[in-house]
Amino acid sequence: MGFKFGVSGLLVLFALSLNEAQHASWQKPVQQEAPAFQMPIQKPVQEPVDFQSKQVLQGPVKELAWSFPEAPVEAEKPEVAFELKTPLPANTVAVQCGENMVRVEVKKDLFGINQHIQPSALTLGGCAAAEEDAADEVLIFESELQACGSVLTMTEEELIYSFNLVYAPEPLAGTPVVRTGGAVVGIECHYLRKHDVSSDALRPTWIPYTDSKIAEELLIFSLQLMTDDWQFERPSNQYFLGDFIHIQASVIQYMHVPLRVFVDSCVATTVPDVNAVPRYPFIDNHGCMVDAKITGSDSRFLPRAQPDKLQFQLEAFRFQEGDGSIYITCFLRARSASTITCPVHKACSFSPNGWITADENNGACDCCETSCASRKGRDAPLDAGIQWEGETSLHLVVKENPFEPEA
């Protein structure tokens, strides 16, 4: 019995030992056989973090040969034989004095500058015109000698009835500008017609003016006042009512593909601030010459002769309450000359037959009657093409006719 117990104990111990051995073999990681030859592991050499001393050890750094290109130097401007054409006295008022009546005939082109006056703004001592001769373009006033604000002066030899023919222009419809100055013509009746008008001639000083601004990527946008033949920059910024102001917009390109310039908008103000009041936007809606449509003027773009230049003529005007000083600020665009015109890149003039372009696509002008595009900001792209933008301005002075109309 004791032997059986001992054998049983040995069997239990053997089973336990075998179980522990198997458990140990499950937990022990399998070791891979080492290769016959193994390179020793080396740590990377730690170099000191001293970049300046490291550059000294490597020697001097070669100086860059490239530099940012300089803006092109503007060529010296030639002397221009220029003489400001002063308007001549206009003989546009005729007077007939009767025994008890006066008759005054006034040409609609009162100042002789090919610009009709506003009939409602012309009065004889507060009296409106009695009739209008449409064929001869004449306004006719008739009044008794004691009416229409007449003033009687008695001398030893005669009675003199004096009248004032007054022209007080109103701003052109929808604008703050006028294209004729005010005038007062003195009229006297001595039973025989007699009249006397005098005025000191204006002698303005000549102030040449041009302005350019450099846009990004070395593009130079420019506005220039040009002579009547468009050959030279005009050395004077003085004009008279009735003159045409010839303006050339251009882009000078430097290291660029050929570009085409457009006048997106132009605003006239009495001070350099483009947001000042009064203000008159005469080019608007992305290149529409709205001045001709609003006022009936002959302002227009000329057919384009070069892609990088755009010329337009503006009929001279004054602000009604201004002194004749006018600041013109234009927003210009340039894009590749190979792209065609479109509603947001165009130069359109108004004519009796509709809107016409200075380029090749009259259809781009159709939107001038409505809205050509909307823009949230000047930096917002208007189409898929690459474009450049710039704003530039110029200053000019528009004088009234130095001679009053003669009666």
GROMACS .gro file of C-alpha atoms in nm:
model
  407
    1MET     CA    1   0.000   0.000   0.000
    2GLY     CA    2   0.284   0.229   0.086
    3PHE     CA    3   0.457   0.143  -0.239
    4LYS     CA    4   0.149   0.233  -0.443
    5PHE     CA    5   0.125   0.567  -0.269
    6GLY     CA    6   0.491   0.639  -0.343
    7VAL     CA    7   0.451   0.547  -0.709
    8SER     CA    8   0.143   0.766  -0.733
    9GLY     CA    9   0.331   1.059  -0.577
   10LEU     CA   10   0.617   1.017  -0.822
   11LEU     CA   11   0.374   1.018  -1.112
   12VAL     CA   12   0.211   1.338  -0.986
   13LEU     CA   13   0.549   1.508  -0.944
   14PHE     CA   14   0.657   1.398  -1.294
   15ALA     CA   15   0.338   1.534  -1.443
   16LEU     CA   16   0.383   1.868  -1.268
   17SER     CA   17   0.745   1.895  -1.383
   18LEU     CA   18   0.647   1.817  -1.742
   19ASN     CA   19   0.372   2.082  -1.731
   20GLU     CA   20   0.614   2.350  -1.603
   21ALA     CA   21   0.866   2.264  -1.872
   22GLN     CA   22   0.604   2.303  -2.146
   23HIS     CA   23   0.482   2.630  -1.997
   24ALA     CA   24   0.836   2.767  -1.993
   25SER     CA   25   0.887   2.671  -2.358
   26TRP     CA   26   0.572   2.866  -2.458
   27GLN     CA   27   0.695   3.186  -2.289
   28LYS     CA   28   1.055   3.181  -2.408
   29PRO     CA   29   1.113   3.388  -2.726
   30VAL     CA   30   1.257   3.223  -3.027
   31GLN     CA   31   1.614   3.337  -3.086
   32GLN     CA   32   1.725   3.385  -3.444
   33GLU     CA   33   2.052   3.244  -3.542
   34ALA     CA   34   2.319   3.511  -3.554
   35PRO     CA   35   2.493   3.564  -3.887
   36ALA     CA   36   2.842   3.449  -3.930
   37PHE     CA   37   2.971   3.811  -3.955
   38GLN     CA   38   2.798   4.127  -3.826
   39MET     CA   39   2.914   4.490  -3.867
   40PRO     CA   40   2.943   4.679  -3.543
   41ILE     CA   41   2.668   4.940  -3.483
   42GLN     CA   42   2.806   5.294  -3.503
   43LYS     CA   43   2.637   5.608  -3.374
   44PRO     CA   44   2.629   5.912  -3.605
   45VAL     CA   45   2.884   6.174  -3.533
   46GLN     CA   46   2.725   6.470  -3.356
   47GLU     CA   47   2.838   6.793  -3.518
   48PRO     CA   48   2.818   7.124  -3.334
   49VAL     CA   49   2.520   7.342  -3.425
   50ASP     CA   50   2.721   7.641  -3.540
   51PHE     CA   51   2.622   7.729  -3.895
   52GLN     CA   52   2.834   8.040  -3.923
   53SER     CA   53   3.155   7.859  -3.828
   54LYS     CA   54   3.058   7.580  -4.067
   55GLN     CA   55   3.031   7.832  -4.352
   56VAL     CA   56   3.372   7.968  -4.266
   57LEU     CA   57   3.514   7.618  -4.292
   58GLN     CA   58   3.354   7.573  -4.634
   59GLY     CA   59   3.494   7.897  -4.771
   60PRO     CA   60   3.326   8.223  -4.894
   61VAL     CA   61   2.982   8.203  -5.059
   62LYS     CA   62   2.973   8.311  -5.424
   63GLU     CA   63   2.784   8.638  -5.472
   64LEU     CA   64   2.464   8.617  -5.680
   65ALA     CA   65   2.504   8.765  -6.026
   66TRP     CA   66   2.125   8.818  -6.073
   67SER     CA   67   1.951   9.133  -5.961
   68PHE     CA   68   1.590   9.254  -5.986
   69PRO     CA   69   1.542   9.432  -6.321
   70GLU     CA   70   1.513   9.808  -6.314
   71ALA     CA   71   1.216   9.995  -6.454
   72PRO     CA   72   1.270  10.121  -6.808
   73VAL     CA   73   1.397  10.477  -6.837
   74GLU     CA   74   1.149  10.706  -7.006
   75ALA     CA   75   1.286  10.860  -7.323
   76GLU     CA   76   1.348  11.233  -7.321
   77LYS     CA   77   1.047  11.418  -7.454
   78PRO     CA   78   1.103  11.633  -7.763
   79GLU     CA   79   1.014  11.999  -7.766
   80VAL     CA   80   0.673  12.057  -7.916
   81ALA     CA   81   0.580  12.372  -8.103
   82PHE     CA   82   0.254  12.433  -7.921
   83GLU     CA   83   0.036  12.740  -7.902
   84LEU     CA   84  -0.287  12.747  -7.707
   85LYS     CA   85  -0.569  12.851  -7.936
   86THR     CA   86  -0.766  13.125  -7.764
   87PRO     CA   87  -1.130  13.141  -7.876
   88LEU     CA   88  -1.220  13.444  -8.086
   89PRO     CA   89  -1.500  13.682  -7.990
   90ALA     CA   90  -1.834  13.545  -8.105
   91ASN     CA   91  -2.074  13.765  -8.299
   92THR     CA   92  -2.390  13.576  -8.209
   93VAL     CA   93  -2.634  13.840  -8.076
   94ALA     CA   94  -2.829  14.082  -8.296
   95VAL     CA   95  -3.044  14.370  -8.165
   96GLN     CA   96  -3.312  14.583  -8.333
   97CYS     CA   97  -3.440  14.885  -8.140
   98GLY     CA   98  -3.778  15.028  -8.245
   99GLU     CA   99  -3.970  15.328  -8.123
  100ASN     CA  100  -4.125  15.136  -7.835
  101MET     CA  101  -4.000  14.776  -7.880
  102VAL     CA  102  -3.673  14.586  -7.875
  103ARG     CA  103  -3.607  14.265  -8.068
  104VAL     CA  104  -3.308  14.045  -7.981
  105GLU     CA  105  -3.198  13.746  -8.188
  106VAL     CA  106  -2.950  13.503  -8.032
  107LYS     CA  107  -2.777  13.211  -8.202
  108LYS     CA  108  -2.801  12.885  -8.013
  109ASP     CA  109  -2.424  12.856  -8.052
  110LEU     CA  110  -2.396  13.160  -7.827
  111PHE     CA  111  -2.020  13.131  -7.767
  112GLY     CA  112  -1.922  13.025  -8.119
  113ILE     CA  113  -1.773  12.696  -7.999
  114ASN     CA  114  -2.011  12.457  -8.180
  115GLN     CA  115  -2.195  12.394  -7.855
  116HIS     CA  116  -2.564  12.482  -7.831
  117ILE     CA  117  -2.687  12.653  -7.519
  118GLN     CA  118  -2.991  12.548  -7.319
  119PRO     CA  119  -3.277  12.772  -7.441
  120SER     CA  120  -3.450  12.765  -7.103
  121ALA     CA  121  -3.136  12.905  -6.938
  122LEU     CA  122  -3.129  13.221  -7.155
  123THR     CA  123  -3.349  13.517  -7.060
  124LEU     CA  124  -3.380  13.884  -7.144
  125GLY     CA  125  -3.418  14.052  -6.807
  126GLY     CA  126  -3.606  13.750  -6.677
  127CYS     CA  127  -3.826  13.710  -6.989
  128ALA     CA  128  -3.807  13.386  -7.186
  129ALA     CA  129  -3.766  13.369  -7.562
  130ALA     CA  130  -4.082  13.457  -7.753
  131GLU     CA  131  -4.010  13.215  -8.037
  132GLU     CA  132  -3.747  12.987  -8.185
  133ASP     CA  133  -3.629  12.965  -8.546
  134ALA     CA  134  -3.532  12.599  -8.577
  135ALA     CA  135  -3.399  12.633  -8.932
  136ASP     CA  136  -3.153  12.911  -8.848
  137GLU     CA  137  -3.101  12.787  -8.490
  138VAL     CA  138  -3.191  13.126  -8.343
  139LEU     CA  139  -3.381  13.229  -8.028
  140ILE     CA  140  -3.591  13.546  -8.059
  141PHE     CA  141  -3.677  13.784  -7.773
  142GLU     CA  142  -3.924  14.073  -7.803
  143SER     CA  143  -4.007  14.326  -7.533
  144GLU     CA  144  -4.148  14.672  -7.479
  145LEU     CA  145  -3.886  14.927  -7.383
  146GLN     CA  146  -4.029  14.956  -7.032
  147ALA     CA  147  -4.054  14.578  -6.971
  148CYS     CA  148  -3.821  14.278  -6.906
  149GLY     CA  149  -3.611  14.447  -6.641
  150SER     CA  150  -3.513  14.749  -6.851
  151VAL     CA  151  -3.339  15.044  -6.687
  152LEU     CA  152  -3.398  15.397  -6.817
  153THR     CA  153  -3.111  15.644  -6.817
  154MET     CA  154  -3.173  16.006  -6.917
  155THR     CA  155  -2.902  16.230  -7.056
  156GLU     CA  156  -2.918  16.574  -7.210
  157GLU     CA  157  -2.925  16.424  -7.559
  158GLU     CA  158  -3.107  16.093  -7.540
  159LEU     CA  159  -3.301  15.832  -7.349
  160ILE     CA  160  -3.118  15.505  -7.301
  161TYR     CA  161  -3.302  15.181  -7.228
  162SER     CA  162  -3.068  14.912  -7.097
  163PHE     CA  163  -3.135  14.537  -7.087
  164ASN     CA  164  -2.936  14.237  -6.972
  165LEU     CA  165  -2.935  13.918  -7.176
  166VAL     CA  166  -2.845  13.658  -6.913
  167TYR     CA  167  -2.731  13.302  -6.971
  168ALA     CA  168  -2.717  13.090  -6.653
  169PRO     CA  169  -2.655  12.728  -6.757
  170GLU     CA  170  -2.791  12.441  -6.556
  171PRO     CA  171  -2.595  12.115  -6.516
  172LEU     CA  172  -2.649  11.873  -6.801
  173ALA     CA  173  -2.922  11.621  -6.727
  174GLY     CA  174  -2.813  11.369  -6.469
  175THR     CA  175  -2.467  11.525  -6.424
  176PRO     CA  176  -2.302  11.802  -6.221
  177VAL     CA  177  -2.120  11.946  -6.526
  178VAL     CA  178  -2.176  12.221  -6.782
  179ARG     CA  179  -2.017  12.265  -7.125
  180THR     CA  180  -2.080  12.637  -7.162
  181GLY     CA  181  -2.004  12.917  -6.921
  182GLY     CA  182  -2.243  13.176  -6.791
  183ALA     CA  183  -2.264  13.512  -6.965
  184VAL     CA  184  -2.429  13.852  -6.937
  185VAL     CA  185  -2.467  14.059  -7.254
  186GLY     CA  186  -2.554  14.424  -7.207
  187ILE     CA  187  -2.803  14.568  -7.455
  188GLU     CA  188  -2.884  14.939  -7.492
  189CYS     CA  189  -3.142  15.113  -7.707
  190HIS     CA  190  -3.092  15.479  -7.804
  191TYR     CA  191  -3.365  15.469  -8.063
  192LEU     CA  192  -3.081  15.347  -8.281
  193ARG     CA  193  -2.923  15.018  -8.197
  194LYS     CA  194  -2.615  15.035  -7.986
  195HIS     CA  195  -2.442  14.780  -7.774
  196ASP     CA  196  -2.127  14.750  -7.575
  197VAL     CA  197  -1.968  14.445  -7.432
  198SER     CA  198  -1.617  14.411  -7.291
  199SER     CA  199  -1.421  14.155  -7.103
  200ASP     CA  200  -1.061  14.114  -6.995
  201ALA     CA  201  -0.889  13.832  -7.180
  202LEU     CA  202  -0.764  13.549  -6.967
  203ARG     CA  203  -0.391  13.486  -6.981
  204PRO     CA  204  -0.335  13.150  -6.817
  205THR     CA  205   0.008  13.016  -6.730
  206TRP     CA  206   0.108  12.690  -6.896
  207ILE     CA  207   0.165  12.395  -6.666
  208PRO     CA  208   0.272  12.075  -6.846
  209TYR     CA  209   0.129  11.772  -6.677
  210THR     CA  210   0.157  11.399  -6.697
  211ASP     CA  211   0.124  11.125  -6.443
  212SER     CA  212   0.230  10.763  -6.437
  213LYS     CA  213   0.209  10.489  -6.179
  214ILE     CA  214   0.400  10.165  -6.170
  215ALA     CA  215   0.184   9.858  -6.121
  216GLU     CA  216   0.291   9.514  -6.013
  217GLU     CA  217   0.535   9.312  -6.223
  218LEU     CA  218   0.694   9.624  -6.373
  219LEU     CA  219   0.401   9.745  -6.578
  220ILE     CA  220   0.364  10.121  -6.612
  221PHE     CA  221   0.012  10.255  -6.666
  222SER     CA  222  -0.003  10.611  -6.794
  223LEU     CA  223  -0.246  10.887  -6.890
  224GLN     CA  224  -0.123  11.169  -7.112
  225LEU     CA  225  -0.274  11.486  -7.252
  226MET     CA  226  -0.199  11.486  -7.626
  227THR     CA  227  -0.186  11.750  -7.898
  228ASP     CA  228  -0.472  11.770  -8.147
  229ASP     CA  229  -0.282  11.560  -8.404
  230TRP     CA  230  -0.198  11.293  -8.142
  231GLN     CA  231   0.172  11.319  -8.227
  232PHE     CA  232   0.309  11.467  -7.905
  233GLU     CA  233   0.231  11.507  -7.540
  234ARG     CA  234   0.054  11.839  -7.489
  235PRO     CA  235   0.277  12.083  -7.296
  236SER     CA  236  -0.022  12.267  -7.148
  237ASN     CA  237  -0.308  12.145  -6.931
  238GLN     CA  238  -0.520  12.454  -6.999
  239TYR     CA  239  -0.839  12.429  -7.208
  240PHE     CA  240  -1.140  12.640  -7.297
  241LEU     CA  241  -1.502  12.533  -7.314
  242GLY     CA  242  -1.562  12.403  -7.665
  243ASP     CA  243  -1.219  12.239  -7.689
  244PHE     CA  244  -1.166  11.866  -7.714
  245ILE     CA  245  -0.939  11.709  -7.454
  246HIS     CA  246  -0.727  11.440  -7.620
  247ILE     CA  247  -0.619  11.172  -7.373
  248GLN     CA  248  -0.400  10.869  -7.437
  249ALA     CA  249  -0.399  10.571  -7.201
  250SER     CA  250  -0.104  10.337  -7.235
  251VAL     CA  251   0.075  10.049  -7.069
  252ILE     CA  252   0.452  10.019  -7.090
  253GLN     CA  253   0.540   9.653  -7.067
  254TYR     CA  254   0.869   9.516  -6.941
  255MET     CA  255   0.958   9.149  -6.993
  256HIS     CA  256   0.595   9.072  -7.081
  257VAL     CA  257   0.403   8.925  -7.368
  258PRO     CA  258   0.230   9.193  -7.582
  259LEU     CA  259  -0.054   9.353  -7.386
  260ARG     CA  260  -0.373   9.539  -7.471
  261VAL     CA  261  -0.480   9.827  -7.248
  262PHE     CA  262  -0.840   9.918  -7.159
  263VAL     CA  263  -0.991  10.215  -6.975
  264ASP     CA  264  -1.229  10.049  -6.732
  265SER     CA  265  -1.365  10.370  -6.577
  266CYS     CA  266  -1.287  10.743  -6.544
  267VAL     CA  267  -1.419  10.991  -6.289
  268ALA     CA  268  -1.384  11.370  -6.289
  269THR     CA  269  -1.372  11.563  -5.959
  270THR     CA  270  -1.277  11.913  -5.846
  271VAL     CA  271  -1.016  11.781  -5.600
  272PRO     CA  272  -0.768  11.489  -5.615
  273ASP     CA  273  -0.998  11.268  -5.404
  274VAL     CA  274  -1.175  11.029  -5.642
  275ASN     CA  275  -1.465  10.990  -5.397
  276ALA     CA  276  -1.524  11.364  -5.357
  277VAL     CA  277  -1.854  11.533  -5.442
  278PRO     CA  278  -1.934  11.660  -5.697
  279ARG     CA  279  -1.804  11.382  -5.918
  280TYR     CA  280  -1.879  11.292  -6.279
  281PRO     CA  281  -1.811  10.938  -6.409
  282PHE     CA  282  -1.781  10.987  -6.786
  283ILE     CA  283  -1.649  10.636  -6.861
  284ASP     CA  284  -1.830  10.361  -6.672
  285ASN     CA  285  -1.961  10.006  -6.690
  286HIS     CA  286  -1.623   9.859  -6.789
  287GLY     CA  287  -1.529  10.082  -7.081
  288CYS     CA  288  -1.853  10.254  -7.191
  289MET     CA  289  -1.812  10.624  -7.287
  290VAL     CA  290  -2.138  10.729  -7.120
  291ASP     CA  291  -2.068  11.103  -7.150
  292ALA     CA  292  -2.186  11.107  -7.512
  293LYS     CA  293  -2.511  10.932  -7.424
  294ILE     CA  294  -2.585  11.146  -7.117
  295THR     CA  295  -2.495  11.490  -7.252
  296GLY     CA  296  -2.507  11.446  -7.631
  297SER     CA  297  -2.139  11.536  -7.663
  298ASP     CA  298  -1.893  11.411  -7.926
  299SER     CA  299  -1.678  11.235  -7.667
  300ARG     CA  300  -1.560  10.898  -7.800
  301PHE     CA  301  -1.284  10.640  -7.824
  302LEU     CA  302  -1.073  10.647  -8.138
  303PRO     CA  303  -1.018  10.325  -8.337
  304ARG     CA  304  -0.726  10.147  -8.176
  305ALA     CA  305  -0.396  10.178  -8.365
  306GLN     CA  306  -0.172   9.993  -8.118
  307PRO     CA  307  -0.268   9.729  -7.860
  308ASP     CA  308  -0.076   9.899  -7.577
  309LYS     CA  309  -0.234  10.242  -7.640
  310LEU     CA  310  -0.595  10.361  -7.630
  311GLN     CA  311  -0.693  10.714  -7.729
  312PHE     CA  312  -1.014  10.901  -7.653
  313GLN     CA  313  -1.142  11.255  -7.689
  314LEU     CA  314  -1.347  11.427  -7.421
  315GLU     CA  315  -1.545  11.742  -7.486
  316ALA     CA  316  -1.430  12.002  -7.232
  317PHE     CA  317  -1.664  12.079  -6.943
  318ARG     CA  318  -1.667  12.254  -6.607
  319PHE     CA  319  -1.838  12.180  -6.280
  320GLN     CA  320  -2.111  12.435  -6.227
  321GLU     CA  321  -1.983  12.538  -5.884
  322GLY     CA  322  -1.613  12.485  -5.958
  323ASP     CA  323  -1.328  12.712  -6.060
  324GLY     CA  324  -1.241  12.510  -6.371
  325SER     CA  325  -0.990  12.282  -6.200
  326ILE     CA  326  -1.063  11.918  -6.289
  327TYR     CA  327  -0.894  11.600  -6.173
  328ILE     CA  328  -0.947  11.294  -6.392
  329THR     CA  329  -0.881  10.954  -6.235
  330CYS     CA  330  -0.896  10.644  -6.454
  331PHE     CA  331  -0.883  10.276  -6.364
  332LEU     CA  332  -0.689  10.089  -6.633
  333ARG     CA  333  -0.660   9.721  -6.717
  334ALA     CA  334  -0.416   9.527  -6.933
  335ARG     CA  335  -0.440   9.175  -7.065
  336SER     CA  336  -0.281   8.965  -7.335
  337ALA     CA  337  -0.313   9.125  -7.678
  338SER     CA  338  -0.414   8.791  -7.826
  339THR     CA  339  -0.742   8.778  -7.631
  340ILE     CA  340  -1.054   8.924  -7.789
  341THR     CA  341  -1.265   9.198  -7.634
  342CYS     CA  342  -1.550   9.100  -7.406
  343PRO     CA  343  -1.814   9.277  -7.192
  344VAL     CA  344  -1.560   9.350  -6.917
  345HIS     CA  345  -1.264   9.436  -7.142
  346LYS     CA  346  -1.379   9.681  -7.409
  347ALA     CA  347  -1.373  10.041  -7.533
  348CYS     CA  348  -1.720  10.148  -7.649
  349SER     CA  349  -1.847  10.480  -7.786
  350PHE     CA  350  -2.208  10.593  -7.821
  351SER     CA  351  -2.334  10.694  -8.167
  352PRO     CA  352  -2.675  10.752  -8.327
  353ASN     CA  353  -2.652  10.397  -8.460
  354GLY     CA  354  -2.578  10.246  -8.120
  355TRP     CA  355  -2.262  10.148  -7.938
  356ILE     CA  356  -1.945  10.082  -8.139
  357THR     CA  357  -1.610   9.947  -8.026
  358ALA     CA  358  -1.257  10.075  -8.077
  359ASP     CA  359  -1.152   9.715  -8.142
  360GLU     CA  360  -1.303   9.426  -8.335
  361ASN     CA  361  -1.613   9.311  -8.149
  362ASN     CA  362  -1.915   9.543  -8.142
  363GLY     CA  363  -2.113   9.274  -7.964
  364ALA     CA  364  -1.909   9.338  -7.650
  365CYS     CA  365  -2.077   9.681  -7.629
  366ASP     CA  366  -2.435   9.554  -7.612
  367CYS     CA  367  -2.433   9.556  -7.232
  368CYS     CA  368  -2.354   9.931  -7.215
  369GLU     CA  369  -2.730   9.992  -7.198
  370THR     CA  370  -2.764   9.770  -6.889
  371SER     CA  371  -2.492   9.630  -6.663
  372CYS     CA  372  -2.187   9.463  -6.808
  373ALA     CA  373  -2.070   9.281  -6.495
  374SER     CA  374  -2.074   9.291  -6.119
  375ARG     CA  375  -1.759   9.308  -5.913
  376LYS     CA  376  -1.716   9.253  -5.542
  377GLY     CA  377  -1.369   9.395  -5.539
  378ARG     CA  378  -1.107   9.518  -5.777
  379ASP     CA  379  -0.897   9.214  -5.707
  380ALA     CA  380  -1.173   8.974  -5.803
  381PRO     CA  381  -1.108   8.812  -6.141
  382LEU     CA  382  -1.362   8.902  -6.406
  383ASP     CA  383  -1.281   8.613  -6.637
  384ALA     CA  384  -1.036   8.332  -6.673
  385GLY     CA  385  -0.767   8.543  -6.843
  386ILE     CA  386  -0.471   8.692  -6.662
  387GLN     CA  387  -0.495   9.068  -6.625
  388TRP     CA  388  -0.311   9.357  -6.464
  389GLU     CA  389  -0.468   9.668  -6.314
  390GLY     CA  390  -0.361  10.018  -6.225
  391GLU     CA  391  -0.507  10.356  -6.134
  392THR     CA  392  -0.366  10.683  -6.261
  393SER     CA  393  -0.481  11.043  -6.282
  394LEU     CA  394  -0.414  11.380  -6.438
  395HIS     CA  395  -0.506  11.741  -6.370
  396LEU     CA  396  -0.635  12.003  -6.611
  397VAL     CA  397  -0.798  12.345  -6.603
  398VAL     CA  398  -1.097  12.439  -6.819
  399LYS     CA  399  -1.153  12.811  -6.863
  400GLU     CA  400  -1.465  12.984  -6.976
  401ASN     CA  401  -1.453  13.166  -7.307
  402PRO     CA  402  -1.250  13.483  -7.235
  403PHE     CA  403  -1.476  13.687  -7.464
  404GLU     CA  404  -1.840  13.751  -7.396
  405PRO     CA  405  -2.071  13.710  -7.696
  406GLU     CA  406  -2.104  14.035  -7.887
  407ALA     CA  407  -2.436  14.199  -7.954
   0.00000   0.00000   0.00000
